C-alpha positions as a Markdown table, in Angstrom:
| # | Residue | x | y | z |
|---|---|---|---|---|
| 1 | Met | -30.5 | 8.3 | -24.1 |
| 2 | Asp | -34.0 | 9.4 | -25.3 |
| 3 | Gln | -34.9 | 5.8 | -25.7 |
| 4 | Glu | -33.8 | 4.9 | -22.3 |
| 5 | Phe | -35.5 | 7.9 | -20.8 |
| 6 | Tyr | -38.9 | 7.0 | -22.3 |
| 7 | Arg | -38.5 | 3.4 | -21.5 |
| 8 | Arg | -38.0 | 4.1 | -17.8 |
| 9 | His | -40.9 | 6.5 | -17.9 |
| 10 | Ser | -43.2 | 3.8 | -19.4 |
| 11 | Val | -42.1 | 1.2 | -16.9 |
| 12 | Thr | -42.8 | 3.7 | -14.0 |
| 13 | Asp | -46.2 | 4.6 | -15.4 |
| 14 | Met | -47.2 | 0.9 | -15.8 |
| 15 | Lys | -46.2 | 0.2 | -12.2 |
| 16 | Glu | -48.3 | 3.1 | -11.0 |
| 17 | Asp | -51.4 | 2.2 | -13.1 |
| 18 | Ser | -51.5 | -1.5 | -12.4 |
| 19 | Gly | -49.5 | -1.8 | -9.2 |
| 20 | Lys | -47.6 | -4.6 | -10.8 |
| 21 | Thr | -44.2 | -5.0 | -12.5 |
| 22 | Leu | -43.8 | -4.8 | -16.2 |
| 23 | Ser | -45.5 | -7.8 | -17.8 |
| 24 | Ala | -43.7 | -10.4 | -19.9 |
| 25 | Ala | -45.7 | -9.3 | -22.9 |
| 26 | Ala | -44.5 | -5.7 | -22.5 |
| 27 | Arg | -40.9 | -6.8 | -22.1 |
| 28 | Arg | -41.1 | -8.9 | -25.2 |
| 29 | Ser | -42.6 | -5.9 | -27.1 |
| 30 | Phe | -39.6 | -3.8 | -25.9 |
| 31 | Phe | -37.1 | -6.3 | -27.1 |
| 32 | Arg | -38.9 | -6.7 | -30.4 |
| 33 | Arg | -38.4 | -3.0 | -30.9 |
| 34 | Lys | -34.7 | -3.4 | -30.2 |
| 35 | Gln | -34.5 | -6.2 | -32.8 |
| 36 | Lys | -36.4 | -4.0 | -35.3 |
| 37 | His | -33.7 | -1.3 | -34.9 |
| 38 | Lys | -31.0 | -3.9 | -35.4 |
| 39 | Arg | -32.6 | -5.1 | -38.7 |
| 40 | Ser | -32.7 | -1.5 | -40.1 |
| 41 | Ser | -30.0 | -0.9 | -42.7 |
| 42 | Ser | -30.2 | 2.9 | -42.4 |
| 43 | Lys | -27.6 | 5.0 | -40.5 |
| 44 | Asp | -30.2 | 5.7 | -37.8 |
| 45 | Gly | -30.7 | 2.0 | -37.4 |
| 46 | Lys | -26.9 | 1.5 | -37.0 |
| 47 | Asp | -26.9 | 4.2 | -34.4 |
| 48 | Ala | -29.7 | 2.5 | -32.5 |
| 49 | Val | -27.8 | -0.8 | -32.5 |
| 50 | Ala | -24.8 | 1.0 | -31.0 |
| 51 | Leu | -27.1 | 2.6 | -28.4 |
| 52 | Asp | -28.8 | -0.7 | -27.6 |
| 53 | Ala | -25.3 | -2.3 | -27.0 |
| 54 | Ile | -24.6 | 0.1 | -24.2 |
| 55 | Ser | -25.7 | -0.9 | -20.7 |
| 56 | Thr | -27.6 | 1.9 | -19.2 |
| 57 | Asp | -28.1 | 0.3 | -15.8 |
| 58 | Ser | -25.2 | 2.3 | -14.4 |
| 59 | Ile | -26.2 | 5.7 | -15.8 |
| 60 | Pro | -27.3 | 7.8 | -12.8 |
| 61 | Phe | -30.7 | 9.6 | -12.9 |
| 62 | Phe | -32.0 | 12.2 | -10.6 |
| 63 | Asp | -35.5 | 11.9 | -9.2 |
| 64 | Asp | -36.7 | 14.4 | -11.8 |
| 65 | Cys | -35.2 | 12.1 | -14.5 |
| 66 | Val | -32.5 | 14.5 | -15.6 |
| 67 | Ser | -29.7 | 12.5 | -17.1 |
| 68 | Leu | -26.0 | 13.0 | -16.2 |
| 69 | Ala | -24.9 | 11.5 | -19.5 |
| 70 | Tyr | -22.9 | 14.6 | -20.4 |
| 71 | Gln | -20.6 | 16.8 | -18.5 |
| 72 | Arg | -18.6 | 19.8 | -19.6 |
| 73 | Val | -14.9 | 19.3 | -19.1 |
| 74 | Gln | -11.7 | 21.3 | -19.5 |
| 75 | Lys | -8.3 | 20.3 | -20.8 |
| 76 | Ile | -5.4 | 20.5 | -18.3 |
| 77 | Glu | -1.9 | 20.8 | -19.6 |
| 78 | Cys | 0.6 | 18.8 | -17.4 |
| 79 | Thr | 4.0 | 20.0 | -18.5 |
| 80 | Ser | 5.7 | 18.7 | -15.3 |
| 81 | Pro | 5.7 | 15.1 | -14.1 |
| 82 | Arg | 2.5 | 14.5 | -12.1 |
| 83 | Pro | 2.9 | 13.5 | -8.4 |
| 84 | Val | 2.2 | 9.8 | -7.5 |
| 85 | Leu | 0.2 | 8.6 | -4.6 |
| 86 | Val | 0.5 | 4.8 | -3.8 |
| 87 | Leu | -2.3 | 3.5 | -1.6 |
| 88 | Gly | -2.8 | 0.1 | 0.0 |
| 89 | Pro | -0.6 | -2.2 | 2.2 |
| 90 | Leu | 3.2 | -2.1 | 2.3 |
| 91 | Thr | 3.4 | 1.2 | 0.5 |
| 92 | Asp | 6.6 | 2.4 | 2.3 |
| 93 | Pro | 8.9 | -0.4 | 0.9 |
| 94 | Val | 7.2 | 0.1 | -2.5 |
| 95 | Lys | 8.1 | 3.8 | -2.5 |
| 96 | Asp | 11.7 | 3.0 | -1.3 |
| 97 | Met | 12.2 | 0.6 | -4.2 |
| 98 | Leu | 10.8 | 3.0 | -6.7 |
| 99 | Val | 13.3 | 5.7 | -5.6 |
| 100 | Lys | 16.2 | 3.3 | -5.4 |
| 101 | Glu | 15.6 | 1.7 | -8.7 |
| 102 | Ser | 14.6 | 4.8 | -10.6 |
| 103 | Pro | 16.4 | 7.7 | -8.8 |
| 104 | Gly | 16.0 | 10.2 | -11.6 |
| 105 | Lys | 12.3 | 9.5 | -12.0 |
| 106 | Phe | 10.9 | 9.2 | -8.5 |
| 107 | Phe | 11.6 | 11.3 | -5.4 |
| 108 | Arg | 9.9 | 11.0 | -2.1 |
| 109 | Cys | 8.2 | 14.2 | -0.9 |
| 110 | Val | 10.1 | 15.8 | 2.0 |
| 111 | Leu | 7.9 | 16.4 | 5.0 |
| 112 | Glu | 8.6 | 19.7 | 6.7 |
| 113 | Val | 9.0 | 19.5 | 10.5 |
| 114 | Met | 7.0 | 22.3 | 12.1 |
| 115 | Lys | 6.6 | 23.2 | 15.7 |
| 116 | Ala | 3.3 | 25.1 | 15.7 |
| 117 | Ser | -0.1 | 25.0 | 17.2 |
| 118 | Gln | -2.9 | 22.9 | 15.8 |
| 119 | Gln | -4.8 | 26.0 | 14.8 |
| 120 | Ala | -1.8 | 27.4 | 12.9 |
| 121 | Ile | -1.4 | 24.1 | 11.0 |
| 122 | Glu | -5.1 | 24.0 | 10.1 |
| 123 | Arg | -4.9 | 27.6 | 9.0 |
| 124 | Gly | -2.2 | 26.6 | 6.6 |
| 125 | Val | -4.4 | 23.9 | 5.2 |
| 126 | Lys | -7.3 | 26.3 | 4.8 |
| 127 | Asp | -5.0 | 28.8 | 3.0 |
| 128 | Ser | -3.9 | 26.1 | 0.6 |
| 129 | Leu | -0.3 | 26.2 | 1.8 |
| 130 | Phe | -0.4 | 22.7 | 3.3 |
| 131 | Ile | -1.9 | 19.5 | 1.8 |
| 132 | Asp | -1.7 | 17.2 | 4.8 |
| 133 | Tyr | 0.0 | 16.8 | 8.2 |
| 134 | Lys | 0.8 | 14.2 | 10.8 |
| 135 | Arg | 1.1 | 14.9 | 14.5 |
| 136 | Arg | 4.3 | 13.8 | 16.1 |
| 137 | Ser | 5.6 | 14.2 | 19.7 |
| 138 | Gly | 6.1 | 17.9 | 20.0 |
| 139 | His | 5.8 | 18.8 | 16.3 |
| 140 | Phe | 4.0 | 18.2 | 13.0 |
| 141 | Asp | 5.2 | 16.5 | 9.8 |
| 142 | Val | 3.7 | 18.6 | 7.1 |
| 143 | Thr | 3.3 | 18.1 | 3.3 |
| 144 | Thr | 3.5 | 21.5 | 1.7 |
| 145 | Val | 2.4 | 22.6 | -1.7 |
| 146 | Ala | 5.9 | 24.2 | -2.2 |
| 147 | Ser | 7.7 | 20.9 | -1.5 |
| 148 | Ile | 5.6 | 19.1 | -4.1 |
| 149 | Lys | 6.1 | 21.7 | -6.8 |
| 150 | Glu | 9.9 | 21.8 | -6.0 |
| 151 | Ile | 10.2 | 18.1 | -6.9 |
| 152 | Thr | 8.0 | 18.2 | -10.0 |
| 153 | Glu | 9.8 | 21.3 | -11.3 |
| 154 | Lys | 13.0 | 19.2 | -11.3 |
| 155 | Gly | 11.4 | 16.7 | -13.6 |
| 156 | Cys | 10.7 | 14.0 | -11.1 |
| 157 | His | 7.5 | 12.3 | -10.0 |
| 158 | Cys | 6.9 | 13.3 | -6.4 |
| 159 | Leu | 5.9 | 10.2 | -4.3 |
| 160 | Leu | 3.3 | 11.6 | -1.9 |
| 161 | Asp | 2.9 | 10.6 | 1.7 |
| 162 | Ile | -0.7 | 11.8 | 2.4 |
| 163 | Ala | -4.0 | 10.4 | 3.4 |
| 164 | Pro | -6.5 | 9.7 | 0.6 |
| 165 | His | -8.9 | 12.4 | 1.9 |
| 166 | Ala | -6.2 | 15.0 | 1.1 |
| 167 | Ile | -6.5 | 14.3 | -2.7 |
| 168 | Glu | -9.2 | 16.9 | -3.1 |
| 169 | Arg | -6.9 | 19.5 | -1.5 |
| 170 | Leu | -4.4 | 18.8 | -4.2 |
| 171 | His | -7.1 | 19.3 | -6.9 |
| 172 | Ser | -8.1 | 22.6 | -5.3 |
| 173 | Val | -4.5 | 23.9 | -6.0 |
| 174 | His | -4.5 | 22.4 | -9.5 |
| 175 | Ile | -2.3 | 19.5 | -8.7 |
| 176 | Tyr | -3.6 | 16.2 | -10.2 |
| 177 | Pro | -1.8 | 13.1 | -8.8 |
| 178 | Ile | -1.6 | 9.7 | -10.4 |
| 179 | Val | -3.3 | 7.5 | -7.7 |
| 180 | Val | -2.4 | 3.8 | -7.7 |
| 181 | Phe | -4.0 | 1.3 | -5.4 |
| 182 | Val | -2.3 | -1.9 | -4.5 |
| 183 | Arg | -5.0 | -4.6 | -4.0 |
| 184 | Tyr | -4.2 | -7.8 | -2.1 |
| 185 | Lys | -6.4 | -10.8 | -2.0 |
| 186 | Asn | -6.3 | -11.3 | 1.7 |
| 187 | Ala | -4.2 | -10.6 | 4.9 |
| 188 | Lys | -2.3 | -13.9 | 4.3 |
| 189 | Gln | -0.9 | -12.7 | 1.0 |
| 190 | Ile | 0.4 | -9.5 | 2.8 |
| 191 | Lys | 2.0 | -11.6 | 5.5 |
| 192 | Glu | 3.8 | -13.8 | 3.0 |
| 193 | Gln | 5.5 | -10.8 | 1.3 |
| 194 | Lys | 9.3 | -10.4 | 1.9 |
| 195 | Asp | 12.2 | -8.8 | 0.2 |
| 196 | Pro | 15.9 | -9.0 | 1.2 |
| 197 | Ile | 16.5 | -5.3 | 0.8 |
| 198 | Tyr | 13.2 | -3.4 | 1.1 |
| 199 | Leu | 11.2 | -5.7 | 3.4 |
| 200 | Arg | 13.5 | -7.5 | 5.7 |
| 201 | Asp | 11.3 | -7.7 | 8.7 |
| 202 | Lys | 8.5 | -10.3 | 8.5 |
| 203 | Val | 5.0 | -8.8 | 8.6 |
| 204 | Ser | 3.1 | -10.0 | 11.6 |
| 205 | Gln | -0.3 | -11.6 | 11.4 |
| 206 | Lys | -1.8 | -8.7 | 13.3 |
| 207 | His | -0.2 | -6.0 | 11.2 |
| 208 | Ser | -1.1 | -7.8 | 7.9 |
| 209 | Lys | -4.8 | -8.0 | 9.1 |
| 210 | Glu | -4.9 | -4.3 | 10.0 |
| 211 | Gln | -3.3 | -3.3 | 6.7 |
| 212 | Phe | -5.8 | -5.4 | 4.7 |
| 213 | Glu | -8.8 | -4.0 | 6.6 |
| 214 | Ser | -7.5 | -0.5 | 6.2 |
| 215 | Ala | -7.0 | -1.1 | 2.4 |
| 216 | Gln | -10.6 | -2.4 | 2.1 |
| 217 | Lys | -11.9 | 0.8 | 3.7 |
| 218 | Ile | -9.8 | 3.0 | 1.4 |
| 219 | Glu | -11.0 | 1.2 | -1.7 |
| 220 | Gln | -14.6 | 1.5 | -0.5 |
| 221 | Asp | -14.4 | 5.2 | 0.2 |
| 222 | Tyr | -11.9 | 6.6 | -2.3 |
| 223 | Ser | -12.0 | 4.3 | -5.4 |
| 224 | Lys | -13.3 | 7.3 | -7.4 |
| 225 | Phe | -9.9 | 8.8 | -7.2 |
| 226 | Phe | -8.0 | 5.7 | -8.3 |
| 227 | Thr | -6.1 | 6.1 | -11.6 |
| 228 | Gly | -5.1 | 2.5 | -11.7 |
| 229 | Ile | -5.1 | -0.7 | -9.6 |
| 230 | Val | -2.2 | -3.1 | -9.2 |
| 231 | Gln | -2.6 | -6.7 | -7.9 |
| 232 | Gly | -0.5 | -7.3 | -4.8 |
| 233 | Gly | 2.5 | -9.6 | -5.0 |
| 234 | Ala | 6.3 | -9.4 | -5.0 |
| 235 | Leu | 7.6 | -5.9 | -4.7 |
| 236 | Pro | 9.5 | -5.9 | -8.0 |
| 237 | Tyr | 6.2 | -6.9 | -9.8 |
| 238 | Ile | 4.3 | -4.1 | -8.0 |
| 239 | Cys | 6.9 | -1.5 | -8.8 |
| 240 | Thr | 7.0 | -2.5 | -12.5 |
| 241 | Gln | 3.2 | -2.2 | -12.8 |
| 242 | Ile | 3.2 | 1.2 | -11.0 |
| 243 | Met | 5.9 | 2.5 | -13.4 |
| 244 | Thr | 3.8 | 1.3 | -16.4 |
| 245 | Ile | 0.7 | 3.1 | -15.1 |
| 246 | Val | 2.7 | 6.3 | -14.4 |
| 247 | Asp | 4.2 | 6.3 | -17.9 |
| 248 | Gln | 0.8 | 5.7 | -19.5 |
| 249 | Glu | -1.0 | 8.4 | -17.5 |
| 250 | Gln | 1.7 | 11.0 | -17.9 |
| 251 | Ser | 1.4 | 10.8 | -21.6 |
| 252 | Lys | -2.4 | 11.1 | -21.6 |
| 253 | Val | -4.5 | 14.3 | -22.0 |
| 254 | Leu | -5.9 | 15.2 | -18.6 |
| 255 | Trp | -9.6 | 16.4 | -18.5 |
| 256 | Thr | -11.3 | 17.8 | -15.4 |
| 257 | Pro | -15.0 | 18.9 | -14.9 |
| 258 | Leu | -15.4 | 22.5 | -16.0 |
| 259 | Gly | -15.8 | 24.9 | -13.2 |
| 260 | Cys | -14.2 | 22.6 | -10.7 |
| 261 | Pro | -10.7 | 23.1 | -9.3 |
C-alpha cells in the first residue's frame, strides 16, 4: 500500500509539473523497480512480489489520499438459520418450489394484514417493528421483525418478500439475510421459462421485458448487498443453486463493519 501511495503521488506531481502524462521512460523505470523486487530472494522481496501481483486500480482513495485498505470488523454469531431474499425475475415460483421441495428448510414469511393509517405504518418502520410494507386496497401487507424471528427460531430459513431497499432495515435490527440475485441474459430467456407445476402460465413478452428491466435496475443499485448470483434458467436448476449458496453461507463466519448495525 505504501508503494502504491507514493507511486500515485509521483504520477500526480509529474502531471502538475510538466502538464503532461507520465512519460514512457518513467513508466519503464517503475516496471524495472517491480522486476527488481521480483528478483530479490529475501522475505521482503517475496512480499513485494505478492503486493505487485495485487491490482490496486479498484482500491478507493479519498481526495486526501487516505486509503480504505483496512476496516475494523466484528464477528457475528448466527445460531439460527439466516433469512433468504431472492431478487430478480420470477422469484415467486422459485420461492414456491423451495418451500414445496424443502418444507423443513424453507418457509415463506407471513405478511401481516393491517388496517392502519400510512403514518402508523411508517411509525412502525421507524421504531424497527416493521421491515417493509405493501399497500393494498383498504389495508397494508406488512413484514414484521417478529414474523421473521418466529420462523428462524423454528430452525427454518425465512423466505423474505421485501424490496431491496429494506435490506438495511434488517441490518439495523441485527438480521443479516442471504441475498441471492437471479440474473437472466435477456427478456427472451425469461419469456421462455415454464414449469408444469410452479409456472403454468406463459410469461408474456411485455411482462418479461418489465421484469428484465427491473432486475437490471436492482443489480445496478443494490449489488453491494448480493451474497451470490445465480444464472437464470429452468426453475429446478435455479433452486438447486440457491440451496447450495444458502448452505455455504450459513456455515460461514459472518463479519460486519465495527460500529455499524
